mmCIF file of C-alpha atoms in Angstrom:
data_model
loop_
_atom_site.group_PDB
_atom_site.id
_atom_site.type_symbol
_atom_site.label_atom_id
_atom_site.label_comp_id
_atom_site.label_asym_id
_atom_site.label_seq_id
_atom_site.Cartn_x
_atom_site.Cartn_y
_atom_site.Cartn_z
ATOM 1 C CA MET K 932 0.135 0.160 -0.239
ATOM 2 C CA GLN K 933 2.769 2.049 1.248
ATOM 3 C CA ARG K 934 3.993 2.080 -2.974
ATOM 4 C CA CYS K 935 1.371 3.131 -4.179
ATOM 5 C CA LEU K 936 0.219 5.967 -1.980
ATOM 6 C CA ILE K 937 3.725 7.699 -2.592
ATOM 7 C CA LEU K 938 3.156 7.578 -6.313
ATOM 8 C CA ALA K 939 -0.661 8.773 -4.916
ATOM 9 C CA VAL K 940 1.703 11.610 -3.288
ATOM 10 C CA THR K 941 3.552 12.594 -6.299
ATOM 11 C CA LEU K 942 0.672 13.005 -8.890
ATOM 12 C CA ALA K 943 -1.491 15.350 -6.661
ATOM 13 C CA VAL K 944 2.331 16.616 -5.438
ATOM 14 C CA SER K 945 2.849 17.677 -8.840
ATOM 15 C CA HIS K 946 -1.433 18.871 -9.579
ATOM 16 C CA PHE K 947 -0.406 21.203 -5.923
ATOM 17 C CA SER K 948 2.192 23.364 -8.102
ATOM 18 C CA CYS K 949 -0.256 24.694 -10.770
ATOM 19 C CA ILE K 950 -2.810 26.445 -7.737
ATOM 20 C CA ALA K 951 -0.268 26.035 -4.439
ATOM 21 C CA TYR K 952 0.417 29.706 -4.139
ATOM 22 C CA SER K 953 -3.990 30.645 -4.669
ATOM 23 C CA GLN K 954 -4.389 31.104 -0.599
ATOM 24 C CA GLN K 955 -1.504 33.517 0.517
ATOM 25 C CA GLY K 956 -0.237 34.686 -2.883
ATOM 26 C CA ARG K 957 -0.986 38.026 -4.790
ATOM 27 C CA ALA K 958 -0.222 37.823 -8.849
ATOM 28 C CA ALA K 959 0.847 41.754 -9.065
ATOM 29 C CA ASN K 960 3.648 41.691 -6.594
ATOM 30 C CA LEU K 961 5.934 38.412 -7.606
ATOM 31 C CA PRO K 962 9.088 39.528 -6.605
ATOM 32 C CA GLU K 963 8.181 38.356 -3.650
ATOM 33 C CA SER K 964 8.173 34.954 0.028
ATOM 34 C CA ARG K 965 5.506 33.040 -0.080
ATOM 35 C CA GLN K 966 4.255 29.900 1.552
ATOM 36 C CA GLN K 967 1.943 27.036 2.051
ATOM 37 C CA TRP K 968 1.412 24.308 4.000
ATOM 38 C CA ARG K 969 -1.020 21.603 2.950
ATOM 39 C CA ILE K 970 -2.090 19.078 5.642
ATOM 40 C CA ILE K 971 -3.102 15.212 3.408
ATOM 41 C CA TYR K 972 -5.609 12.358 4.670
ATOM 42 C CA VAL K 973 -6.733 9.050 3.721
ATOM 43 C CA GLY K 974 -9.054 6.773 4.123
ATOM 44 C CA GLY K 975 -9.631 9.668 7.342
ATOM 45 C CA ALA K 976 -6.075 8.842 8.273
ATOM 46 C CA ASN K 977 -3.570 12.521 8.604
ATOM 47 C CA ILE K 978 -0.932 10.497 6.928
ATOM 48 C CA GLY K 979 0.893 13.210 5.661
ATOM 49 C CA TYR K 980 1.492 17.135 4.502
ATOM 50 C CA VAL K 981 2.239 18.919 1.731
ATOM 51 C CA HIS K 982 5.085 22.307 2.345
ATOM 52 C CA ASN K 983 4.670 24.838 -1.134
ATOM 53 C CA ALA K 984 7.467 27.717 -1.216
ATOM 54 C CA VAL K 985 7.850 30.108 -4.007
ATOM 55 C CA GLU K 986 11.131 32.594 -3.612
ATOM 56 C CA THR K 987 12.656 35.137 -5.922
ATOM 57 C CA VAL K 988 16.093 35.377 -6.094
ATOM 58 C CA SER K 989 19.391 37.622 -7.596
ATOM 59 C CA ARG K 990 21.710 35.337 -9.939
ATOM 60 C CA ASP K 991 23.873 37.792 -12.220
ATOM 61 C CA GLY K 992 21.574 40.000 -12.204
ATOM 62 C CA LYS K 993 18.965 38.426 -13.054
ATOM 63 C CA GLN K 994 15.717 37.742 -11.598
ATOM 64 C CA VAL K 995 14.809 33.787 -10.708
ATOM 65 C CA VAL K 996 12.124 32.277 -9.400
ATOM 66 C CA VAL K 997 12.329 29.606 -7.607
ATOM 67 C CA ASN K 998 9.135 27.494 -7.026
ATOM 68 C CA THR K 999 9.548 24.053 -4.751
ATOM 69 C CA GLN K 1000 7.028 21.122 -3.013
ATOM 70 C CA THR K 1001 8.471 18.880 -0.844
ATOM 71 C CA SER K 1002 5.941 16.585 0.540
ATOM 72 C CA VAL K 1003 6.259 14.328 3.771
ATOM 73 C CA VAL K 1004 4.123 10.246 4.009
ATOM 74 C CA ASP K 1005 3.886 7.510 5.674
ATOM 75 C CA ALA K 1006 1.147 5.378 5.009
ATOM 76 C CA THR K 1007 1.101 3.310 8.683
ATOM 77 C CA LEU K 1008 0.129 6.189 10.405
ATOM 78 C CA SER K 1009 -3.567 4.412 9.414
ATOM 79 C CA ARG K 1010 -2.676 1.944 11.590
ATOM 80 C CA ARG K 1011 -1.124 3.667 15.098
ATOM 81 C CA PRO K 1012 -2.147 5.078 18.045
ATOM 82 C CA ARG K 1013 -4.350 8.432 17.081
ATOM 83 C CA ASN K 1014 -1.009 11.483 18.152
ATOM 84 C CA GLN K 1015 1.870 9.543 18.374
ATOM 85 C CA VAL K 1016 4.405 11.013 16.265
ATOM 86 C CA VAL K 1017 6.392 9.987 13.568
ATOM 87 C CA ARG K 1018 9.550 8.736 13.362
ATOM 88 C CA SER K 1019 12.519 9.374 11.083
ATOM 89 C CA GLU K 1020 13.022 7.225 9.328
ATOM 90 C CA SER K 1021 9.199 5.742 8.788
ATOM 91 C CA GLN K 1022 8.380 8.568 6.451
ATOM 92 C CA SER K 1023 8.691 9.102 2.270
ATOM 93 C CA ARG K 1024 9.662 12.205 0.499
ATOM 94 C CA ILE K 1025 8.864 13.588 -1.997
ATOM 95 C CA THR K 1026 10.649 16.877 -3.333
ATOM 96 C CA ILE K 1027 9.205 18.569 -6.212
ATOM 97 C CA GLN K 1028 10.932 21.781 -7.738
ATOM 98 C CA THR K 1029 11.573 24.371 -10.267
ATOM 99 C CA GLU K 1030 14.227 27.748 -11.657
ATOM 100 C CA GLU K 1031 11.862 29.448 -13.126
ATOM 101 C CA THR K 1032 11.967 32.885 -14.962
ATOM 102 C CA VAL K 1033 9.663 35.772 -14.229
ATOM 103 C CA ASP K 1034 8.127 35.196 -17.851
ATOM 104 C CA GLY K 1035 7.630 31.541 -16.490
ATOM 105 C CA ASP K 1036 10.475 30.280 -18.929
ATOM 106 C CA VAL K 1037 11.437 27.228 -17.054
ATOM 107 C CA LEU K 1038 15.549 26.827 -16.049
ATOM 108 C CA ALA K 1039 16.617 23.986 -14.324
ATOM 109 C CA TYR K 1040 14.000 21.708 -12.766
ATOM 110 C CA ARG K 1041 14.345 18.621 -9.772
ATOM 111 C CA TYR K 1042 12.621 15.805 -8.947
ATOM 112 C CA GLN K 1043 13.596 13.418 -5.683
ATOM 113 C CA VAL K 1044 11.087 10.443 -3.960
ATOM 114 C CA GLN K 1045 13.008 9.205 -0.581
ATOM 115 C CA HIS K 1046 11.786 5.675 -0.088
ATOM 116 C CA PRO K 1047 13.825 3.851 1.866
ATOM 117 C CA PRO K 1048 14.389 1.090 1.650
ATOM 118 C CA LEU K 1049 12.694 0.454 -1.421
ATOM 119 C CA LEU K 1050 12.904 3.588 -3.443
ATOM 120 C CA LYS K 1051 15.511 6.655 -4.261
ATOM 121 C CA THR K 1052 15.889 8.364 -6.760
ATOM 122 C CA ASP K 1053 16.708 11.714 -7.476
ATOM 123 C CA THR K 1054 16.573 13.826 -10.718
ATOM 124 C CA ARG K 1055 17.836 16.931 -12.213
ATOM 125 C CA GLY K 1056 17.289 18.683 -15.632
ATOM 126 C CA ARG K 1057 17.777 21.563 -16.996
ATOM 127 C CA VAL K 1058 17.035 23.412 -20.551
ATOM 128 C CA VAL K 1059 20.080 24.818 -23.005
ATOM 129 C CA ASP K 1060 19.167 26.223 -26.056
ATOM 130 C CA GLY K 1061 16.539 24.351 -25.895
ATOM 131 C CA GLN K 1062 17.959 21.259 -24.848
ATOM 132 C CA LEU K 1063 16.544 20.091 -21.099
ATOM 133 C CA ARG K 1064 19.571 17.727 -20.942
ATOM 134 C CA ILE K 1065 18.701 15.651 -17.683
ATOM 135 C CA GLN K 1066 20.745 13.162 -15.185
ATOM 136 C CA SER K 1067 19.032 10.179 -13.027
ATOM 137 C CA ASP K 1068 19.949 8.469 -10.997
ATOM 138 C CA THR K 1069 17.736 5.605 -9.390
ATOM 139 C CA ASN K 1070 18.575 3.326 -6.284
ATOM 140 C CA GLY K 1071 22.377 4.222 -7.144
ATOM 141 C CA ARG K 1072 21.956 3.560 -11.170
ATOM 142 C CA VAL K 1073 23.055 6.837 -13.415
ATOM 143 C CA ALA K 1074 21.942 7.633 -16.605
ATOM 144 C CA ASP K 1075 21.877 10.970 -18.466
ATOM 145 C CA LEU K 1076 19.304 12.118 -20.532
ATOM 146 C CA THR K 1077 18.993 15.016 -23.898
ATOM 147 C CA ARG K 1078 16.258 15.431 -25.210
ATOM 148 C CA ASP K 1079 13.498 19.001 -26.763
ATOM 149 C CA PHE K 1080 12.537 21.727 -24.831
ATOM 150 C CA PRO K 1081 8.335 21.443 -25.185
ATOM 151 C CA ILE K 1082 8.263 25.269 -27.507
ATOM 152 C CA ASP K 1083 6.529 27.946 -25.420
ATOM 153 C CA VAL K 1084 5.896 25.665 -21.838
ATOM 154 C CA LYS K 1085 6.236 27.993 -18.617
ATOM 155 C CA GLY K 1086 7.090 26.094 -15.445
ATOM 156 C CA PRO K 1087 4.333 25.699 -13.187
ATOM 157 C CA ALA K 1088 5.462 28.852 -10.371
ATOM 158 C CA TYR K 1089 4.065 30.748 -13.779
ATOM 159 C CA ALA K 1090 1.415 28.833 -14.361
ATOM 160 C CA ASP K 1091 0.155 28.871 -10.144
ATOM 161 C CA ARG K 1092 0.133 33.660 -11.580
ATOM 162 C CA MET K 1093 -1.905 33.304 -14.093
ATOM 163 C CA LEU K 1094 -4.624 31.781 -12.148
ATOM 164 C CA LEU K 1095 -4.424 33.930 -9.800
ATOM 165 C CA GLN K 1096 -4.608 37.039 -12.630
ATOM 166 C CA ASN K 1097 -7.277 36.013 -13.783
ATOM 167 C CA PRO K 1098 -9.890 33.586 -11.427
ATOM 168 C CA LEU K 1099 -11.846 30.740 -12.727
ATOM 169 C CA LYS K 1100 -16.101 32.105 -12.725
ATOM 170 C CA ALA K 1101 -18.787 28.533 -12.386
ATOM 171 C CA ASN K 1102 -19.280 26.792 -15.501
ATOM 172 C CA GLU K 1103 -16.043 28.205 -17.207
ATOM 173 C CA SER K 1104 -13.397 26.603 -18.570
ATOM 174 C CA ARG K 1105 -10.287 26.994 -19.355
ATOM 175 C CA VAL K 1106 -6.038 24.770 -19.968
ATOM 176 C CA ILE K 1107 -3.035 25.498 -19.912
ATOM 177 C CA THR K 1108 -0.118 23.604 -20.850
ATOM 178 C CA THR K 1109 2.540 23.596 -18.294
ATOM 179 C CA PHE K 1110 5.917 21.892 -17.186
ATOM 180 C CA ASP K 1111 6.007 18.396 -15.301
ATOM 181 C CA PRO K 1112 9.123 17.899 -13.570
ATOM 182 C CA ARG K 1113 8.081 14.232 -12.451
ATOM 183 C CA SER K 1114 7.254 13.322 -15.602
ATOM 184 C CA ALA K 1115 9.649 16.064 -17.526
ATOM 185 C CA GLN K 1116 6.658 16.558 -19.755
ATOM 186 C CA ALA K 1117 4.572 18.917 -20.989
ATOM 187 C CA ASP K 1118 1.051 18.393 -19.008
ATOM 188 C CA THR K 1119 -1.965 19.987 -19.806
ATOM 189 C CA ILE K 1120 -4.236 20.415 -17.829
ATOM 190 C CA ARG K 1121 -8.228 21.371 -18.421
ATOM 191 C CA PHE K 1122 -10.519 23.066 -15.721
ATOM 192 C CA GLU K 1123 -13.376 22.441 -16.015
ATOM 193 C CA ALA K 1124 -15.262 24.386 -13.259
ATOM 194 C CA ARG K 1125 -19.030 24.198 -12.401
ATOM 195 C CA GLU K 1126 -21.874 25.191 -9.710
ATOM 196 C CA PHE K 1127 -20.779 27.225 -6.198
ATOM 197 C CA GLU K 1128 -21.573 24.579 -3.672
ATOM 198 C CA ASN K 1129 -21.421 24.276 0.275
ATOM 199 C CA VAL K 1130 -18.778 22.616 1.456
ATOM 200 C CA LEU K 1131 -17.187 21.468 4.745
ATOM 201 C CA LEU K 1132 -13.605 22.102 5.036
ATOM 202 C CA GLN K 1133 -11.749 20.761 7.987
ATOM 203 C CA ASP K 1134 -12.600 22.816 10.970
ATOM 204 C CA GLY K 1135 -16.723 21.543 9.880
ATOM 205 C CA THR K 1136 -17.449 25.325 9.202
ATOM 206 C CA GLU K 1137 -18.585 25.110 5.939
ATOM 207 C CA LYS K 1138 -18.064 27.585 3.438
ATOM 208 C CA ARG K 1139 -19.355 28.506 -0.182
ATOM 209 C CA LEU K 1140 -16.769 27.958 -2.283
ATOM 210 C CA LEU K 1141 -16.830 26.808 -6.925
ATOM 211 C CA HIS K 1142 -16.571 23.336 -7.186
ATOM 212 C CA VAL K 1143 -13.828 22.389 -10.102
ATOM 213 C CA VAL K 1144 -12.673 19.140 -11.630
ATOM 214 C CA VAL K 1145 -9.061 19.204 -13.008
ATOM 215 C CA SER K 1146 -7.518 16.307 -15.255
ATOM 216 C CA HIS K 1147 -3.680 15.837 -16.572
ATOM 217 C CA SER K 1148 -3.108 15.131 -19.877
ATOM 218 C CA THR K 1149 0.325 13.486 -17.413
ATOM 219 C CA ALA K 1150 -2.056 10.936 -15.248
ATOM 220 C CA PRO K 1151 -5.496 10.934 -17.652
ATOM 221 C CA ASN K 1152 -6.950 8.817 -15.789
ATOM 222 C CA GLN K 1153 -6.165 10.757 -11.758
ATOM 223 C CA LEU K 1154 -9.135 13.478 -11.584
ATOM 224 C CA PHE K 1155 -8.342 15.981 -8.654
ATOM 225 C CA HIS K 1156 -12.131 18.235 -7.829
ATOM 226 C CA GLU K 1157 -10.811 21.549 -5.730
ATOM 227 C CA PHE K 1158 -12.875 23.984 -4.389
ATOM 228 C CA LEU K 1159 -11.725 27.827 -4.606
ATOM 229 C CA ASP K 1160 -13.607 31.044 -3.750
ATOM 230 C CA GLU K 1161 -14.691 33.878 -6.429
ATOM 231 C CA ALA K 1162 -11.199 34.845 -5.589
ATOM 232 C CA GLY K 1163 -9.170 31.934 -6.193
ATOM 233 C CA HIS K 1164 -8.766 30.620 -3.070
ATOM 234 C CA SER K 1165 -7.955 27.279 -2.818
ATOM 235 C CA TRP K 1166 -9.350 25.794 0.108
ATOM 236 C CA LYS K 1167 -9.520 22.202 -0.081
ATOM 237 C CA THR K 1168 -8.547 19.007 -2.968
ATOM 238 C CA THR K 1169 -9.855 16.429 -3.584
ATOM 239 C CA VAL K 1170 -9.237 12.387 -5.267
ATOM 240 C CA PRO K 1171 -12.127 10.722 -5.055
ATOM 241 C CA SER K 1172 -9.514 7.259 -6.521
ATOM 242 C CA GLN K 1173 -7.392 7.244 -3.408
ATOM 243 C CA ASP K 1174 -9.484 8.389 -1.298
ATOM 244 C CA MET K 1175 -7.881 11.362 -0.497
ATOM 245 C CA VAL K 1176 -8.845 14.962 0.791
ATOM 246 C CA VAL K 1177 -5.999 17.380 0.984
ATOM 247 C CA TYR K 1178 -6.915 20.806 2.919
ATOM 248 C CA THR K 1179 -5.107 24.026 3.570
ATOM 249 C CA THR K 1180 -3.542 24.854 7.319
ATOM 250 C CA SER K 1181 -1.220 26.407 9.190
ATOM 251 C CA ARG K 1182 2.263 24.830 9.712
ATOM 252 C CA VAL K 1183 1.634 23.796 13.520
ATOM 253 C CA SER K 1184 -1.543 21.495 12.217
ATOM 254 C CA ALA K 1185 -0.069 20.025 8.756
ATOM 255 C CA ILE K 1186 3.511 19.413 10.934
ATOM 256 C CA LYS K 1187 2.137 17.956 13.819
ATOM 257 C CA LEU K 1188 2.510 14.331 13.760
ATOM 258 C CA PHE K 1189 5.959 14.777 12.272
ATOM 259 C CA GLY K 1190 8.722 15.304 14.503
ATOM 260 C CA ASP K 1191 11.070 16.418 12.600
ATOM 261 C CA ALA K 1192 9.639 18.010 9.901
ATOM 262 C CA ILE K 1193 11.214 20.660 8.096
ATOM 263 C CA ASN K 1194 12.062 24.359 8.037
ATOM 264 C CA PRO K 1195 10.391 26.991 5.914
#
């Protein structure tokens, strides 16, 4: 079960990268640092968290947007006493990072999965003269690959800002193509907005939110259900095929079962 869960969470983290900051960021003011914490439930049990962070740094006189999503999960939590802290050796960690220009062009990326003792993979890529140069290390096996980088495909941080500038409306459809670090391919994301409905949140309250069904060309059989307010703020995500629910929350709530959680 743990390995299947890692795959499901990896897909989810890739999905979150395109809507990661709709709860806290403002599209008009790019050069700022911001972060978001989300708590993951599977089968009603809290099994992990996702930490999203973006910062704009100066390199060689140019601004570079560094977009990082880290998830930590432990499927054994559903079988443990409630509120028991997770040992670090039982955790699986997934990190996805992209570096982009202010205009959204992808400069480099990293995709890392640590799932001891079964799997350890670290893939890094850099765009040079229109070519994506990839080096991957899977359990000690190193491979190099070069392929054409998709033309006019932007990074996930840029796609996120575009959604913030122009939030979805009821019954609206929209398609965005972005770079997916997990597969190192272009990902066509389709948003199908439905109607506003009353949605139950983590704290037991209800909020009227826009139900948006999201699909990805890189994982066509997986549907994500986003719940957004009128300003485009994300409050809740569900993945019915995995019995998964993810809420935007505070750092304290997200990491309460993980004693050695990462520091922003």
